[in-house]
Short mmCIF file of C-alpha atoms in Angstrom, two decimals:
data_model
loop_
_atom_site.label_atom_id
_atom_site.label_comp_id
_atom_site.label_asym_id
_atom_site.label_seq_id
_atom_site.Cartn_x
_atom_site.Cartn_y
_atom_site.Cartn_z
CA MET P 1 27.58 32.90 -32.02
CA GLN P 2 24.85 30.31 -32.51
CA GLN P 3 26.31 26.80 -32.70
CA ARG P 4 25.52 23.88 -34.98
CA THR P 5 26.95 20.38 -35.31
CA ILE P 6 29.17 18.60 -37.83
CA GLY P 7 29.74 15.03 -36.75
CA THR P 8 31.26 15.18 -33.29
CA ARG P 9 32.14 18.88 -33.50
CA SER P 10 30.22 21.99 -32.51
CA VAL P 11 30.89 24.88 -34.88
CA SER P 12 29.60 28.37 -35.57
CA ALA P 13 26.31 28.52 -37.49
CA ILE P 14 28.04 30.68 -40.13
CA GLY P 15 31.36 29.53 -41.54
CA LEU P 16 33.97 31.26 -43.67
CA GLY P 17 34.63 30.19 -47.24
CA GLY P 18 38.25 30.76 -48.22
CA MET P 19 38.10 30.46 -52.02
CA PRO P 20 37.93 34.21 -52.90
CA MET P 21 41.24 34.74 -51.12
CA SER P 22 43.14 32.46 -53.50
CA ILE P 23 41.63 32.45 -56.99
CA GLU P 24 41.22 35.14 -59.67
CA GLY P 25 41.02 38.62 -58.17
CA ARG P 26 42.52 37.50 -54.88
CA PRO P 27 43.65 40.26 -52.52
CA ASP P 28 47.06 40.68 -50.99
CA GLU P 29 47.91 38.34 -48.13
CA ALA P 30 47.62 41.01 -45.45
CA ARG P 31 43.96 41.66 -46.29
CA SER P 32 43.22 37.95 -46.45
CA ILE P 33 44.74 37.33 -43.03
CA ALA P 34 42.85 40.33 -41.66
CA THR P 35 39.64 38.75 -43.02
CA ILE P 36 40.33 35.41 -41.36
CA HIS P 37 41.23 37.13 -38.08
CA ALA P 38 38.01 39.18 -38.27
CA ALA P 39 36.06 35.94 -38.71
CA LEU P 40 37.75 34.42 -35.68
CA ASP P 41 37.09 37.58 -33.67
CA ALA P 42 33.41 37.27 -34.59
CA GLY P 43 33.22 33.69 -33.30
CA VAL P 44 33.55 31.78 -36.58
CA THR P 45 34.90 28.29 -35.87
CA LEU P 46 34.38 26.66 -39.30
CA ILE P 47 36.69 27.60 -42.17
CA ASP P 48 36.25 25.92 -45.54
CA THR P 49 39.06 25.47 -48.02
CA ALA P 50 40.34 23.05 -50.71
CA ASP P 51 43.62 22.17 -52.34
CA ALA P 52 42.14 23.45 -55.63
CA TYR P 53 41.67 26.98 -54.31
CA HIS P 54 44.66 28.50 -56.07
CA LEU P 55 45.42 30.50 -59.18
CA HIS P 56 48.50 29.09 -60.87
CA ALA P 57 49.47 25.49 -61.58
CA ASP P 58 52.45 25.80 -59.24
CA ASP P 59 50.57 27.11 -56.19
CA VAL P 60 48.30 24.16 -55.41
CA GLY P 61 47.07 24.44 -51.84
CA HIS P 62 47.55 28.23 -51.72
CA ASN P 63 44.36 28.70 -49.68
CA GLU P 64 45.13 25.86 -47.28
CA GLU P 65 48.55 27.35 -46.50
CA LEU P 66 47.08 30.86 -46.19
CA ILE P 67 44.44 29.72 -43.71
CA ALA P 68 46.98 27.73 -41.72
CA ARG P 69 49.24 30.78 -41.42
CA ALA P 70 46.35 33.01 -40.41
CA VAL P 71 45.11 30.64 -37.72
CA ARG P 72 48.65 30.16 -36.35
CA SER P 73 49.20 33.92 -36.17
CA TYR P 74 45.89 34.66 -34.45
CA GLY P 75 46.34 35.90 -30.92
CA GLY P 76 43.36 34.13 -29.40
CA ASP P 77 42.32 30.55 -28.71
CA THR P 78 41.81 28.54 -31.91
CA SER P 79 41.35 25.10 -30.34
CA ALA P 80 37.66 25.02 -31.39
CA VAL P 81 38.34 25.95 -35.02
CA LEU P 82 37.50 23.25 -37.56
CA ILE P 83 39.28 23.62 -40.90
CA ALA P 84 37.46 21.65 -43.58
CA THR P 85 39.27 20.94 -46.83
CA LYS P 86 38.52 19.01 -49.99
CA GLY P 87 40.25 16.93 -52.66
CA GLY P 88 39.39 15.60 -56.09
CA HIS P 89 39.09 18.89 -57.98
CA LEU P 90 42.06 20.35 -59.84
CA ARG P 91 43.02 23.63 -61.51
CA PRO P 92 45.63 23.07 -64.24
CA GLY P 93 46.43 26.78 -64.29
CA ASP P 94 44.55 27.77 -67.46
CA GLY P 95 41.40 28.83 -65.61
CA SER P 96 39.67 25.47 -66.02
CA TRP P 97 38.54 23.00 -63.36
CA THR P 98 39.07 19.26 -63.79
CA GLN P 99 38.44 16.17 -61.65
CA ASN P 100 40.53 13.29 -60.36
CA GLY P 101 38.65 10.83 -58.19
CA HIS P 102 41.16 7.99 -58.44
CA PRO P 103 41.65 6.45 -54.99
CA ASP P 104 45.44 6.67 -55.07
CA TYR P 105 45.28 10.33 -56.03
CA LEU P 106 42.78 11.16 -53.29
CA LYS P 107 44.89 9.48 -50.63
CA ASP P 108 48.00 11.37 -51.72
CA ALA P 109 46.06 14.63 -51.97
CA ALA P 110 44.67 14.28 -48.44
CA LYS P 111 48.12 13.66 -46.98
CA ALA P 112 49.49 16.68 -48.85
CA SER P 113 46.62 18.80 -47.50
CA ALA P 114 47.37 17.65 -43.96
CA ARG P 115 51.01 18.74 -44.39
CA ARG P 116 49.98 22.17 -45.70
CA LEU P 117 47.55 22.63 -42.83
CA GLY P 118 50.15 21.47 -40.32
CA ALA P 119 47.68 18.92 -38.97
CA ASP P 120 48.28 15.43 -37.65
CA ALA P 121 44.80 14.61 -38.97
CA ILE P 122 42.46 16.76 -41.09
CA GLY P 123 39.37 17.69 -39.07
CA LEU P 124 36.96 17.35 -42.00
CA TYR P 125 37.92 16.09 -45.46
CA GLN P 126 35.39 16.16 -48.29
CA PHE P 127 35.42 14.55 -51.73
CA HIS P 128 35.19 17.70 -53.83
CA ARG P 129 33.35 16.60 -56.97
CA PRO P 130 32.48 13.26 -58.60
CA ASP P 131 34.83 12.20 -61.39
CA PRO P 132 32.87 10.75 -64.33
CA LYS P 133 35.87 8.59 -65.22
CA VAL P 134 36.04 6.86 -61.82
CA PRO P 135 33.26 4.83 -60.14
CA TYR P 136 31.87 6.89 -57.27
CA ALA P 137 32.17 3.93 -54.92
CA ASP P 138 35.91 3.73 -55.61
CA SER P 139 36.43 7.41 -54.75
CA ILE P 140 34.39 7.15 -51.56
CA GLY P 141 36.27 3.97 -50.69
CA ALA P 142 39.44 6.05 -50.58
CA ILE P 143 37.78 8.51 -48.20
CA ARG P 144 36.74 5.57 -46.02
CA ASP P 145 40.33 4.30 -45.96
CA LEU P 146 41.60 7.75 -44.98
CA LEU P 147 39.09 7.77 -42.14
CA ASP P 148 40.05 4.29 -40.99
CA GLU P 149 43.77 5.14 -41.15
CA GLY P 150 43.34 8.29 -39.07
CA VAL P 151 44.54 10.65 -41.81
CA ILE P 152 41.18 12.44 -41.46
CA GLU P 153 38.90 12.73 -38.45
CA MET P 154 35.60 13.19 -40.29
CA ALA P 155 34.41 12.61 -43.86
CA GLY P 156 32.13 14.56 -46.15
CA ILE P 157 31.21 14.93 -49.81
CA SER P 158 30.49 17.87 -52.10
CA ASN P 159 28.42 18.42 -55.22
CA ALA P 160 26.43 15.24 -54.59
CA ASN P 161 22.87 14.18 -55.36
CA VAL P 162 20.57 12.23 -53.04
CA ALA P 163 21.62 8.83 -54.42
CA GLN P 164 25.29 9.69 -53.96
CA ILE P 165 24.64 10.87 -50.41
CA ASP P 166 23.11 7.49 -49.57
CA GLU P 167 25.84 5.57 -51.40
CA ALA P 168 28.61 7.50 -49.65
CA ASN P 169 27.01 7.08 -46.24
CA ALA P 170 26.70 3.33 -46.79
CA ILE P 171 30.32 2.96 -47.93
CA LEU P 172 31.46 5.02 -44.96
CA GLY P 173 29.48 2.83 -42.59
CA GLY P 174 27.12 5.61 -41.53
CA ARG P 175 29.98 8.03 -40.88
CA LEU P 176 29.15 10.68 -43.49
CA VAL P 177 28.96 13.95 -41.55
CA SER P 178 28.57 16.66 -44.21
CA VAL P 179 27.37 17.45 -47.71
CA GLN P 180 28.58 20.66 -49.35
CA ASN P 181 26.40 21.69 -52.30
CA GLN P 182 25.62 24.94 -54.06
CA PHE P 183 22.53 26.59 -52.58
CA SER P 184 21.42 30.22 -52.53
CA PRO P 185 18.52 32.51 -53.46
CA ALA P 186 19.75 32.14 -57.05
CA PHE P 187 20.26 28.37 -56.93
CA GLY P 188 17.61 26.33 -55.14
CA SER P 189 17.89 23.02 -56.98
CA SER P 190 19.78 21.42 -54.07
CA LEU P 191 16.79 21.81 -51.75
CA GLY P 192 16.08 18.08 -52.07
CA GLU P 193 19.60 17.25 -50.92
CA LEU P 194 19.28 19.75 -48.06
CA GLU P 195 16.04 18.13 -46.90
CA HIS P 196 17.56 14.66 -47.23
CA CYS P 197 20.50 15.68 -45.06
CA ALA P 198 18.10 17.13 -42.50
CA ALA P 199 16.25 13.82 -42.32
CA LEU P 200 19.53 11.95 -41.80
CA GLY P 201 21.08 14.44 -39.38
CA ILE P 202 23.97 15.19 -41.77
CA ALA P 203 25.32 18.76 -41.89
CA PHE P 204 24.49 20.60 -45.12
CA LEU P 205 27.01 23.30 -46.04
CA PRO P 206 25.74 25.62 -48.79
CA TRP P 207 28.58 26.88 -50.94
CA SER P 208 28.11 30.24 -52.66
CA PRO P 209 25.17 30.84 -50.28
CA LEU P 210 24.88 34.42 -51.56
CA GLY P 211 24.99 33.44 -55.23
CA GLY P 212 28.74 33.40 -55.86
CA ILE P 213 31.53 35.96 -56.06
CA ARG P 214 29.99 37.94 -58.91
CA ARG P 215 26.44 37.97 -57.55
CA ALA P 216 26.83 38.23 -53.78
CA ALA P 217 26.81 42.02 -53.75
CA ASP P 218 23.57 42.10 -55.74
CA VAL P 219 21.35 39.80 -53.66
CA GLY P 220 18.88 42.61 -52.95
CA GLN P 221 18.92 43.89 -56.51
CA ASN P 222 18.45 40.45 -58.05
CA HIS P 223 15.91 39.22 -55.48
CA SER P 224 13.72 42.09 -54.37
CA VAL P 225 11.94 40.08 -51.67
CA PHE P 226 15.26 39.77 -49.80
CA GLN P 227 15.76 43.54 -50.04
CA ASP P 228 12.22 44.15 -48.77
CA VAL P 229 12.77 41.92 -45.74
CA ALA P 230 16.18 43.48 -45.14
CA ASP P 231 14.67 46.97 -45.15
CA ALA P 232 12.05 45.85 -42.64
CA HIS P 233 14.77 44.68 -40.26
CA GLY P 234 17.35 47.37 -40.99
CA VAL P 235 19.96 44.84 -42.11
CA SER P 236 21.64 43.81 -45.35
CA PRO P 237 19.90 41.50 -47.86
CA GLN P 238 22.93 39.22 -47.52
CA GLN P 239 22.10 38.74 -43.84
CA VAL P 240 18.52 37.90 -44.76
CA ALA P 241 19.66 35.31 -47.30
CA LEU P 242 21.88 33.58 -44.75
CA ALA P 243 19.25 33.75 -42.00
CA TRP P 244 16.71 32.23 -44.39
CA GLU P 245 19.08 29.35 -45.14
CA LEU P 246 19.71 28.78 -41.43
CA ALA P 247 15.96 28.62 -40.84
CA LEU P 248 15.46 25.87 -43.44
CA ALA P 249 16.88 23.17 -41.14
CA PRO P 250 19.11 22.93 -38.06
CA VAL P 251 21.72 21.04 -40.11
CA VAL P 252 22.37 23.99 -42.44
CA ILE P 253 25.69 25.83 -41.98
CA PRO P 254 26.30 28.39 -44.76
CA ILE P 255 29.92 29.11 -45.69
CA PRO P 256 29.92 32.51 -47.44
CA GLY P 257 33.18 33.27 -49.18
CA SER P 258 34.83 36.49 -48.06
CA SER P 259 37.99 38.41 -48.84
CA ARG P 260 37.24 41.52 -46.77
CA PRO P 261 36.82 41.78 -42.99
CA GLU P 262 33.61 43.79 -43.34
CA SER P 263 32.00 41.10 -45.50
CA ILE P 264 32.39 38.28 -42.99
CA GLN P 265 31.49 40.63 -40.13
CA ASP P 266 28.19 41.35 -41.87
CA SER P 267 27.57 37.68 -42.64
CA VAL P 268 27.97 36.43 -39.08
CA ARG P 269 25.21 38.75 -37.88
CA ALA P 270 22.76 36.54 -39.78
CA ALA P 271 23.05 33.97 -37.00
CA GLU P 272 21.23 36.38 -34.67
CA LEU P 273 18.58 37.53 -37.16
CA SER P 274 15.08 36.14 -36.52
CA LEU P 275 12.69 36.16 -39.47
CA THR P 276 8.93 35.89 -39.06
CA ASP P 277 6.97 32.90 -40.32
CA ASP P 278 5.36 35.09 -42.98
CA GLU P 279 8.77 36.28 -44.16
CA LEU P 280 10.11 32.75 -44.29
CA ASP P 281 7.07 31.59 -46.26
CA GLU P 282 7.59 34.38 -48.77
CA LEU P 283 11.28 33.59 -49.13
CA ALA P 284 10.52 29.88 -49.46
CA ARG P 285 8.32 30.57 -52.46
CA LEU P 286 11.30 32.18 -54.14
CA SER P 287 13.52 29.19 -53.38
CA ARG P 288 11.09 26.83 -55.05
CA ALA P 289 11.08 29.00 -58.14
CA ALA P 290 14.88 29.31 -58.34
#
């Protein structure tokens, strides 16, 4: 597996997003664990989760606990696996998503995540989404304190614009290692943030890199250029989408969500897919139009 860098850690160029295994439509636990084990078998060493990846109000942290169990039960070496989690987003249990960026809440949430993961310190902790009711600097200040106290090893942010990236990096004293934003063939408006991260050497982790749970299967149907390139290479359009994202900058590490072994097995093959300059130019035109 091709390797890329997040802070001080080397990780697989394709990660695994855990959300589909814990929200609406989630599979049984056996299939989820089989999916995580398939990812590990394929060389995936970055797994993305969040305390808000759950279905009911009383199962906060469902995905964190699921991933922790799967990694513990894996028969191989998992010492290189980086589990990245997030805090600041909440699911009250009625299907909605809310925010809480209060510093005290974030500190408590991070410590609860560490307990669920069975970790002395969380490898990568990311502020999940800005809270309009709390000054951004206050929320990031809590992440800085968690870093200084050793509760987390590395700090990141999610759903951030360029100004917030710079503000967070300044508050963290230059220790911001990742930005996790939505980016895919269907959603190209974070290209500016991706390019900004590339200039700063900060990892950019596209979430929903195939367009989201409802659109991932239809990448080729919804974006014919990806199907055309896929046909030319004899691969899936999903692989082409991920290979295109990887080619945008060496800091890009897509984290496609999966709930089936065959899905993540297909995704990881994108790390070995080489696209021509002409193909990349054609795909880039689509990204600017998205």
